[in-house]
mmCIF file of C-alpha atoms in Angstrom:
data_model
loop_
_atom_site.group_PDB
_atom_site.id
_atom_site.type_symbol
_atom_site.label_atom_id
_atom_site.label_comp_id
_atom_site.label_asym_id
_atom_site.label_seq_id
_atom_site.Cartn_x
_atom_site.Cartn_y
_atom_site.Cartn_z
ATOM 1 C CA UNK A 1310 2.419 -1.638 -1.362
ATOM 2 C CA UNK A 1311 5.868 -0.739 -2.457
ATOM 3 C CA UNK A 1312 7.816 0.749 -5.385
ATOM 4 C CA UNK A 1313 7.557 4.368 -6.170
ATOM 5 C CA UNK A 1314 5.420 4.460 -9.328
ATOM 6 C CA UNK A 1315 7.955 5.587 -11.750
ATOM 7 C CA UNK A 1316 10.017 3.957 -14.537
ATOM 8 C CA UNK A 1317 13.399 5.213 -13.842
ATOM 9 C CA UNK A 1318 15.514 5.119 -17.111
ATOM 10 C CA UNK A 1319 12.065 4.579 -18.919
ATOM 11 C CA UNK A 1320 12.945 0.688 -18.649
ATOM 12 C CA UNK A 1321 10.493 -0.951 -20.956
ATOM 13 C CA UNK A 1322 9.953 -3.867 -18.614
ATOM 14 C CA UNK A 1323 9.598 -1.738 -15.576
ATOM 15 C CA UNK A 1324 7.119 0.578 -17.514
ATOM 16 C CA UNK A 1325 5.027 -2.483 -18.311
ATOM 17 C CA UNK A 1326 5.208 -3.818 -14.690
ATOM 18 C CA UNK A 1327 3.950 -0.485 -13.347
ATOM 19 C CA UNK A 1328 1.136 -0.152 -16.115
ATOM 20 C CA UNK A 1329 -0.342 -3.584 -15.356
ATOM 21 C CA UNK A 1330 0.137 -3.226 -11.608
ATOM 22 C CA UNK A 1331 -1.447 0.307 -11.415
ATOM 23 C CA UNK A 1332 -4.443 -1.311 -13.266
ATOM 24 C CA UNK A 1333 -5.075 -4.383 -10.819
ATOM 25 C CA UNK A 1334 -3.319 -6.604 -13.231
ATOM 26 C CA UNK A 1335 -0.714 -8.097 -10.497
ATOM 27 C CA UNK A 1336 -0.435 -11.470 -12.026
ATOM 28 C CA UNK A 1337 -0.004 -10.170 -15.285
ATOM 29 C CA UNK A 1338 2.933 -8.189 -13.988
ATOM 30 C CA UNK A 1339 4.463 -10.583 -11.999
ATOM 31 C CA UNK A 1340 4.572 -13.128 -15.262
ATOM 32 C CA UNK A 1341 6.993 -10.595 -16.778
ATOM 33 C CA UNK A 1342 9.443 -10.984 -13.933
ATOM 34 C CA UNK A 1343 11.631 -13.973 -13.964
ATOM 35 C CA UNK A 1344 12.932 -14.760 -10.311
ATOM 36 C CA UNK A 1345 16.292 -15.559 -11.290
ATOM 37 C CA UNK A 1346 18.058 -12.399 -9.069
ATOM 38 C CA UNK A 1347 17.140 -11.314 -5.707
ATOM 39 C CA UNK A 1348 15.958 -7.983 -6.913
ATOM 40 C CA UNK A 1349 13.401 -9.612 -9.689
ATOM 41 C CA UNK A 1350 12.263 -12.447 -7.117
ATOM 42 C CA UNK A 1351 11.491 -9.608 -4.608
ATOM 43 C CA UNK A 1352 9.735 -7.290 -7.014
ATOM 44 C CA UNK A 1353 7.491 -10.327 -8.190
ATOM 45 C CA UNK A 1354 6.801 -11.379 -4.773
ATOM 46 C CA UNK A 1355 5.741 -7.857 -3.776
ATOM 47 C CA UNK A 1356 3.488 -7.739 -6.523
ATOM 48 C CA UNK A 1357 1.538 -10.751 -5.554
ATOM 49 C CA UNK A 1358 1.600 -9.794 -1.858
ATOM 50 C CA UNK A 1359 0.150 -6.345 -3.054
ATOM 51 C CA UNK A 1360 -2.894 -8.681 -4.884
ATOM 52 C CA UNK A 1361 -3.454 -10.523 -1.706
ATOM 53 C CA UNK A 1362 -4.371 -7.114 -0.006
ATOM 54 C CA UNK A 1363 -6.484 -5.674 -2.842
ATOM 55 C CA UNK A 1364 -8.349 -8.923 -3.957
ATOM 56 C CA UNK A 1365 -8.202 -11.176 -0.977
ATOM 57 C CA UNK A 1366 -7.013 -13.929 -3.058
ATOM 58 C CA UNK A 1367 -3.869 -15.620 -4.470
ATOM 59 C CA UNK A 1368 -2.390 -16.299 -1.033
ATOM 60 C CA UNK A 1369 -0.681 -19.367 -1.955
ATOM 61 C CA UNK A 1370 0.961 -18.049 -4.926
ATOM 62 C CA UNK A 1371 2.387 -14.885 -2.844
ATOM 63 C CA UNK A 1372 3.799 -17.421 -0.342
ATOM 64 C CA UNK A 1373 5.605 -19.206 -3.183
ATOM 65 C CA UNK A 1374 6.967 -16.260 -4.550
ATOM 66 C CA UNK A 1375 7.922 -15.074 -0.993
ATOM 67 C CA UNK A 1376 10.011 -18.296 -0.167
ATOM 68 C CA UNK A 1377 11.887 -17.950 -3.574
ATOM 69 C CA UNK A 1378 12.828 -14.309 -2.900
ATOM 70 C CA UNK A 1379 13.796 -15.178 0.853
ATOM 71 C CA UNK A 1380 15.761 -18.229 -0.691
ATOM 72 C CA UNK A 1381 17.699 -15.786 -3.209
ATOM 73 C CA UNK A 1382 18.371 -12.948 -0.655
ATOM 74 C CA UNK A 1383 22.271 -12.961 0.360
ATOM 75 C CA UNK A 1384 22.884 -9.439 1.596
ATOM 76 C CA UNK A 1385 21.334 -7.646 4.505
ATOM 77 C CA UNK A 1386 19.316 -5.550 2.618
ATOM 78 C CA UNK A 1387 17.979 -8.218 0.350
ATOM 79 C CA UNK A 1388 17.165 -10.195 3.533
ATOM 80 C CA UNK A 1389 15.557 -7.090 5.199
ATOM 81 C CA UNK A 1390 13.493 -6.580 2.140
ATOM 82 C CA UNK A 1391 12.193 -9.999 2.011
ATOM 83 C CA UNK A 1392 11.344 -9.759 5.627
ATOM 84 C CA UNK A 1393 9.419 -6.675 5.170
ATOM 85 C CA UNK A 1394 7.256 -8.416 2.435
ATOM 86 C CA UNK A 1395 6.738 -11.295 4.813
ATOM 87 C CA UNK A 1396 5.439 -9.037 7.593
ATOM 88 C CA UNK A 1397 3.113 -7.382 5.109
ATOM 89 C CA UNK A 1398 1.727 -10.586 3.822
ATOM 90 C CA UNK A 1399 1.261 -11.618 7.419
ATOM 91 C CA UNK A 1400 -0.429 -8.426 8.168
ATOM 92 C CA UNK A 1401 -2.665 -8.488 5.202
ATOM 93 C CA UNK A 1402 -3.873 -12.160 6.198
ATOM 94 C CA UNK A 1403 -4.702 -10.806 9.718
ATOM 95 C CA UNK A 1404 -6.399 -7.572 8.535
ATOM 96 C CA UNK A 1405 -8.634 -9.277 6.147
ATOM 97 C CA UNK A 1406 -9.384 -12.014 8.660
ATOM 98 C CA UNK A 1407 -7.797 -14.940 6.718
ATOM 99 C CA UNK A 1408 -5.758 -16.096 9.548
ATOM 100 C CA UNK A 1409 -4.374 -14.488 12.485
ATOM 101 C CA UNK A 1410 -0.711 -14.013 11.973
ATOM 102 C CA UNK A 1411 -0.269 -10.695 13.658
ATOM 103 C CA UNK A 1412 2.755 -12.357 15.675
ATOM 104 C CA UNK A 1413 4.269 -13.253 12.686
ATOM 105 C CA UNK A 1414 4.058 -9.921 10.976
ATOM 106 C CA UNK A 1415 5.444 -8.071 13.994
ATOM 107 C CA UNK A 1416 8.336 -10.419 14.393
ATOM 108 C CA UNK A 1417 9.222 -10.274 10.453
ATOM 109 C CA UNK A 1418 8.975 -6.401 10.514
ATOM 110 C CA UNK A 1419 11.145 -6.412 13.607
ATOM 111 C CA UNK A 1420 13.666 -8.666 11.754
ATOM 112 C CA UNK A 1421 13.605 -6.129 8.623
ATOM 113 C CA UNK A 1422 14.306 -3.448 11.292
ATOM 114 C CA UNK A 1423 17.403 -5.003 12.387
ATOM 115 C CA UNK A 1424 18.531 -5.592 8.749
ATOM 116 C CA UNK A 1425 17.679 -2.101 7.110
ATOM 117 C CA UNK A 1426 19.640 0.697 8.601
ATOM 118 C CA UNK A 1427 17.746 4.016 9.579
ATOM 119 C CA UNK A 1428 18.114 6.335 6.572
ATOM 120 C CA UNK A 1429 18.165 3.573 3.981
ATOM 121 C CA UNK A 1430 16.060 3.734 1.138
ATOM 122 C CA UNK A 1431 14.084 0.815 1.913
ATOM 123 C CA UNK A 1432 13.460 2.117 5.433
ATOM 124 C CA UNK A 1433 10.712 4.493 4.530
ATOM 125 C CA UNK A 1434 8.502 1.355 3.409
ATOM 126 C CA UNK A 1435 9.441 -0.520 6.209
ATOM 127 C CA UNK A 1436 8.325 2.374 8.765
ATOM 128 C CA UNK A 1437 5.160 2.954 6.966
ATOM 129 C CA UNK A 1438 4.278 -1.046 7.372
ATOM 130 C CA UNK A 1439 4.953 -0.925 10.926
ATOM 131 C CA UNK A 1440 2.761 2.429 11.113
ATOM 132 C CA UNK A 1441 -0.053 0.182 9.488
ATOM 133 C CA UNK A 1442 0.528 -2.572 12.378
ATOM 134 C CA UNK A 1443 0.326 -0.072 15.183
ATOM 135 C CA UNK A 1444 -2.790 1.503 13.684
ATOM 136 C CA UNK A 1445 -4.736 -1.399 12.770
ATOM 137 C CA UNK A 1446 -3.581 -4.625 14.776
ATOM 138 C CA UNK A 1447 -2.087 -2.820 18.216
ATOM 139 C CA UNK A 1448 -4.954 -0.084 17.852
ATOM 140 C CA UNK A 1449 -1.985 2.385 18.871
ATOM 141 C CA UNK A 1450 -2.676 5.721 17.031
ATOM 142 C CA UNK A 1451 0.166 7.697 18.572
ATOM 143 C CA UNK A 1452 2.583 4.976 17.707
ATOM 144 C CA UNK A 1453 1.157 4.708 13.875
ATOM 145 C CA UNK A 1454 1.489 8.400 13.620
ATOM 146 C CA UNK A 1455 5.135 8.645 14.505
ATOM 147 C CA UNK A 1456 6.046 5.745 12.203
ATOM 148 C CA UNK A 1457 4.136 7.321 9.416
ATOM 149 C CA UNK A 1458 5.887 10.547 9.695
ATOM 150 C CA UNK A 1459 9.359 8.707 9.641
ATOM 151 C CA UNK A 1460 8.077 6.986 6.440
ATOM 152 C CA UNK A 1461 6.813 10.387 5.215
ATOM 153 C CA UNK A 1462 10.155 11.877 5.770
ATOM 154 C CA UNK A 1463 12.090 8.870 4.416
ATOM 155 C CA UNK A 1464 9.866 8.975 1.051
ATOM 156 C CA UNK A 1465 10.531 12.728 0.852
ATOM 157 C CA UNK A 1466 14.452 12.277 1.024
ATOM 158 C CA UNK A 1467 14.459 9.128 -1.183
ATOM 159 C CA UNK A 1468 11.817 10.394 -3.672
ATOM 160 C CA UNK A 1469 9.057 7.829 -3.477
ATOM 161 C CA UNK A 1470 5.862 9.440 -4.680
ATOM 162 C CA UNK A 1471 3.559 6.438 -4.357
ATOM 163 C CA UNK A 1472 4.747 5.877 -0.886
ATOM 164 C CA UNK A 1473 3.882 9.457 -0.260
ATOM 165 C CA UNK A 1474 0.599 9.081 -1.499
ATOM 166 C CA UNK A 1475 0.333 6.334 1.422
ATOM 167 C CA UNK A 1476 1.585 8.543 4.274
ATOM 168 C CA UNK A 1477 -0.391 11.439 3.175
ATOM 169 C CA UNK A 1478 -3.643 9.120 3.265
ATOM 170 C CA UNK A 1479 -2.819 7.540 6.700
ATOM 171 C CA UNK A 1480 -1.627 10.535 8.565
ATOM 172 C CA UNK A 1481 -4.859 12.192 7.190
ATOM 173 C CA UNK A 1482 -7.056 9.140 8.438
ATOM 174 C CA UNK A 1483 -5.787 9.530 11.738
ATOM 175 C CA UNK A 1484 -6.163 13.356 11.529
ATOM 176 C CA UNK A 1485 -9.993 12.661 10.579
ATOM 177 C CA UNK A 1486 -10.494 10.419 13.428
ATOM 178 C CA UNK A 1487 -9.492 13.058 15.802
ATOM 179 C CA UNK A 1488 -11.641 15.563 14.365
ATOM 180 C CA UNK A 1489 -9.042 17.594 12.394
ATOM 181 C CA UNK A 1490 -11.211 17.968 9.480
ATOM 182 C CA UNK A 1491 -9.073 20.604 7.534
ATOM 183 C CA UNK A 1492 -5.706 18.592 8.282
ATOM 184 C CA UNK A 1493 -7.349 15.646 6.862
ATOM 185 C CA UNK A 1494 -8.811 17.057 3.839
ATOM 186 C CA UNK A 1495 -5.321 18.361 2.931
ATOM 187 C CA UNK A 1496 -3.672 14.869 3.242
ATOM 188 C CA UNK A 1497 -6.405 13.079 1.540
ATOM 189 C CA UNK A 1498 -6.448 15.567 -1.426
ATOM 190 C CA UNK A 1499 -2.387 15.281 -1.757
ATOM 191 C CA UNK A 1500 -2.725 11.583 -1.804
ATOM 192 C CA UNK A 1501 -5.595 11.675 -4.463
ATOM 193 C CA UNK A 1502 -3.141 14.179 -6.541
ATOM 194 C CA UNK A 1503 -0.105 12.123 -6.524
ATOM 195 C CA UNK A 1504 -2.094 9.148 -7.305
ATOM 196 C CA UNK A 1505 -3.732 10.865 -10.223
ATOM 197 C CA UNK A 1506 -0.461 12.111 -11.378
ATOM 198 C CA UNK A 1507 1.126 8.797 -11.427
ATOM 199 C CA UNK A 1508 -1.737 7.074 -12.767
ATOM 200 C CA UNK A 1509 -2.401 4.642 -9.973
ATOM 201 C CA UNK A 1510 -5.609 3.868 -10.793
ATOM 202 C CA UNK A 1511 -6.052 0.969 -8.442
ATOM 203 C CA UNK A 1512 -5.528 3.170 -5.445
ATOM 204 C CA UNK A 1513 -7.568 6.137 -6.902
ATOM 205 C CA UNK A 1514 -11.189 5.295 -5.926
ATOM 206 C CA UNK A 1515 -9.953 4.765 -2.164
ATOM 207 C CA UNK A 1516 -8.424 8.303 -2.456
ATOM 208 C CA UNK A 1517 -11.659 9.614 -3.751
ATOM 209 C CA UNK A 1518 -13.852 7.841 -1.124
ATOM 210 C CA UNK A 1519 -11.331 9.066 1.764
ATOM 211 C CA UNK A 1520 -11.650 12.710 0.475
ATOM 212 C CA UNK A 1521 -15.268 12.550 0.140
ATOM 213 C CA UNK A 1522 -15.549 11.856 3.929
ATOM 214 C CA UNK A 1523 -14.102 15.507 4.446
ATOM 215 C CA UNK A 1524 -16.209 17.368 1.944
ATOM 216 C CA UNK A 1525 -19.971 18.644 1.967
ATOM 217 C CA UNK A 1526 -22.375 18.135 -0.651
ATOM 218 C CA UNK A 1527 -22.618 18.084 -3.781
ATOM 219 C CA UNK A 1528 -18.829 17.435 -3.697
ATOM 220 C CA UNK A 1529 -18.837 14.432 -1.518
ATOM 221 C CA UNK A 1530 -21.453 12.728 -3.764
ATOM 222 C CA UNK A 1531 -19.526 13.757 -6.899
ATOM 223 C CA UNK A 1532 -16.335 12.170 -5.499
ATOM 224 C CA UNK A 1533 -18.254 8.793 -4.540
ATOM 225 C CA UNK A 1534 -19.624 8.440 -7.818
ATOM 226 C CA UNK A 1535 -16.365 8.786 -9.486
ATOM 227 C CA UNK A 1536 -14.840 6.334 -7.004
ATOM 228 C CA UNK A 1537 -17.870 3.874 -7.763
ATOM 229 C CA UNK A 1538 -17.068 4.290 -11.664
ATOM 230 C CA UNK A 1539 -13.346 3.352 -10.983
ATOM 231 C CA UNK A 1540 -14.423 0.553 -8.850
ATOM 232 C CA UNK A 1541 -16.458 -1.000 -11.627
ATOM 233 C CA UNK A 1542 -13.893 -0.160 -14.394
ATOM 234 C CA UNK A 1543 -11.138 -2.262 -12.325
ATOM 235 C CA UNK A 1544 -13.769 -5.184 -11.758
ATOM 236 C CA UNK A 1545 -14.766 -4.478 -7.957
ATOM 237 C CA UNK A 1546 -11.047 -3.995 -7.055
ATOM 238 C CA UNK A 1547 -10.061 -3.236 -4.075
ATOM 239 C CA UNK A 1548 -12.496 -5.987 -2.743
ATOM 240 C CA UNK A 1549 -13.067 -4.125 0.679
ATOM 241 C CA UNK A 1550 -13.879 -0.852 -1.037
ATOM 242 C CA UNK A 1551 -17.290 -2.246 -1.666
ATOM 243 C CA UNK A 1552 -17.979 -2.342 1.938
ATOM 244 C CA UNK A 1553 -16.891 1.409 2.239
ATOM 245 C CA UNK A 1554 -18.960 2.666 -0.700
ATOM 246 C CA UNK A 1555 -21.931 1.084 0.696
ATOM 247 C CA UNK A 1556 -21.506 2.200 4.348
ATOM 248 C CA UNK A 1557 -19.308 5.263 3.873
ATOM 249 C CA UNK A 1558 -17.176 5.027 6.853
ATOM 250 C CA UNK A 1559 -13.530 6.804 6.935
ATOM 251 C CA UNK A 1560 -11.135 4.632 4.853
ATOM 252 C CA UNK A 1561 -7.571 3.796 5.274
ATOM 253 C CA UNK A 1562 -6.806 0.545 4.220
ATOM 254 C CA UNK A 1563 -4.759 1.012 1.172
#
């Protein structure tokens, strides 16, 4: 997950990329980007890495795109951003039990932290991803919460509404596990609101399921029914949501 879900300057290319990405068409979005510059190569890689997390497919394409982005990166910011994507891909492979790449994920995100200074716009995304590692691989919720809060502050300071939808969601997930129902409901509701405003369809069904975990009937069933409708509309993406819709546990994957 990267990018803020907006189309600054109404750039027709970025508008098209966003619309495809938000509808789970990552390969089509990536095909619009020629990896001729570090920025384009990195954006293309990030799209294909995100596809891996949502579909559990396309790992080799993501690796190839990432190697291209790494080869084109020259500045510390570019190298740091590429390392952040490398860490995220390794995290996704570990989380989805494709292959244990936890050490690679930690090393890559640590390298990114050495290259991206605190306060830089890219730092918020890095902090968020370090929180994911702490929460889901290291199983350290306190460290995860601190990282998510730093990411939340950074996404607020350098406006990134899509990232804010993720930080709200994951902070709410931690609150729910600790029995803080009102705090969790508020965070999940904010995450859903932002995703609906942005038109981030692929992330809306998971947000609906999470909010349902904090609601009573009949609202919980209504939210789950809407999530199932969107899930079917997008062809069963994200794949891991099928398990959550069946078992209905608290959700905090994407």
